[in-house]
Each structure stands twice: as structure tokens, then as C-alpha cells.
Coordinates of N, CA and C in Angstrom, one line a residue:
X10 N 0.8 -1.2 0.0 CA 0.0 0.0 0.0 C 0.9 1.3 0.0
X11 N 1.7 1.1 0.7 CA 2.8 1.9 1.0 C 3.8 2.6 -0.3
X12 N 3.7 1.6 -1.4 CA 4.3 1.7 -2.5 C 3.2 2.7 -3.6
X13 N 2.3 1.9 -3.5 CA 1.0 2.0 -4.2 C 0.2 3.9 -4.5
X14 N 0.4 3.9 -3.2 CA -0.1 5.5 -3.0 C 0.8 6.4 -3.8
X15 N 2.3 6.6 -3.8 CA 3.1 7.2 -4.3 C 2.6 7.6 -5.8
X16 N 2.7 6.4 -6.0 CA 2.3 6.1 -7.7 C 0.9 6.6 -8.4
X17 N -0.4 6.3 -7.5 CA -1.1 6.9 -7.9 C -1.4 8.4 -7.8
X18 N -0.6 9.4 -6.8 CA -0.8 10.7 -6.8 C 0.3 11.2 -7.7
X19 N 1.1 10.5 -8.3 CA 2.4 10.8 -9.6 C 1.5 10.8 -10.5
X20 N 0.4 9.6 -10.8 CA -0.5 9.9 -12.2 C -1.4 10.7 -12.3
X21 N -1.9 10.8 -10.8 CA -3.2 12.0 -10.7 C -2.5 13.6 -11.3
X22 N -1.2 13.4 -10.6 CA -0.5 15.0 -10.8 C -0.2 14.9 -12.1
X23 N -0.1 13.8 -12.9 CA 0.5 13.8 -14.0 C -0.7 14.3 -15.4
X24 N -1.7 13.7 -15.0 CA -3.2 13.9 -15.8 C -3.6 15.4 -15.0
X25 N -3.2 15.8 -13.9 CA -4.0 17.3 -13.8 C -2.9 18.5 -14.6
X26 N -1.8 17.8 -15.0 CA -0.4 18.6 -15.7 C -0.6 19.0 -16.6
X27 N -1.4 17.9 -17.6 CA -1.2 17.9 -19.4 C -2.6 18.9 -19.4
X28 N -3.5 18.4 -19.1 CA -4.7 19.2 -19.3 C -5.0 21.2 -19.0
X29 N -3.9 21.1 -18.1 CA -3.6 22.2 -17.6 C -2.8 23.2 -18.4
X30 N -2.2 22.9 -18.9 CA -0.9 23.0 -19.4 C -2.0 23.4 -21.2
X31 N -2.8 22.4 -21.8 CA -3.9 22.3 -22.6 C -4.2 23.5 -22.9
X32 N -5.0 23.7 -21.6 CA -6.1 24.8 -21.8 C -5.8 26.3 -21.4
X33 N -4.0 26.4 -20.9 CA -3.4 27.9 -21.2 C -3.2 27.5 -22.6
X34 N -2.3 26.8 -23.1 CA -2.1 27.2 -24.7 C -3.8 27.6 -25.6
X35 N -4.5 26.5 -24.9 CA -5.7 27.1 -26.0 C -6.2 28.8 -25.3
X36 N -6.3 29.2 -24.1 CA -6.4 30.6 -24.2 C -5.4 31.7 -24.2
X37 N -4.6 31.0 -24.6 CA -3.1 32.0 -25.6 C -3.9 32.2 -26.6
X38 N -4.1 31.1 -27.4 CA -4.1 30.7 -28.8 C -5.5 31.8 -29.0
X39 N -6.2 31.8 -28.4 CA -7.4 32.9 -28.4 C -7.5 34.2 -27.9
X40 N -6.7 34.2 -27.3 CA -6.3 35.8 -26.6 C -6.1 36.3 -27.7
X41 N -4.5 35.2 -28.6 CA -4.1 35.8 -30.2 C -5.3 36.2 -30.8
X42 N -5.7 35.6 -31.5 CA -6.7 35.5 -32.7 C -7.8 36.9 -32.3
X43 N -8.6 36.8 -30.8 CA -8.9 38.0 -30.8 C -8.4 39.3 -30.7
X44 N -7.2 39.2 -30.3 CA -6.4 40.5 -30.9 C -6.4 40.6 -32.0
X45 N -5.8 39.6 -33.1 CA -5.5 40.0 -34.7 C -7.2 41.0 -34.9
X46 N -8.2 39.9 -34.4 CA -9.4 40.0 -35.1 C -9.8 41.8 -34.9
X47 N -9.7 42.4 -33.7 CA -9.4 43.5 -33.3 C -8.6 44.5 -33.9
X48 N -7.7 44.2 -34.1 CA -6.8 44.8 -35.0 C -7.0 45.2 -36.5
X49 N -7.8 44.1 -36.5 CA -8.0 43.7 -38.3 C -9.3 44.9 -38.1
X50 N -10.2 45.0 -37.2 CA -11.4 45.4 -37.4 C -11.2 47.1 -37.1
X51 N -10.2 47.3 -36.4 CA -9.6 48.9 -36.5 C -8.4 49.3 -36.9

């Protein structure tokens, strides 16, 4: 059990990392685009 626990809070952290990490690049990636769009529109 003692082993076991380690491991599973390494994958929990590991799966809250990627997703996280996700969904800044996608509101980068939109922050961009509505600037250009902004820009474009003035």
C-alpha cells in the first residue's frame, strides 16, 4: 500500500499537468486570434 499510494498521486499529478498546461495554450491561442481580429477590425 505503502508503494502503491506514491504512484497513484504521480499519475493523478501527472493527468492534472497535461490538461492544464492544454487549456493555457488554447487561451493564448485565443487571446491571439482576438487580438488580430481586433486589429483587423480597427
Amino acid at each position: 500500500m505503502r508503494e502503491y499510494i506514491p504512484k497513484k498521486r504521480g499519475l493523478l499529478s501527472f493527468d492534472w499537468y497535461v490538461p492544464i498546461n492544454l487549456g493555457i495554450l488554447i487561451l493564448v491561442m485565443l487571446i491571439f486570434l482576438i487580438d488580430l481580429r481586433l486589429d483587423m477590425d480597427y
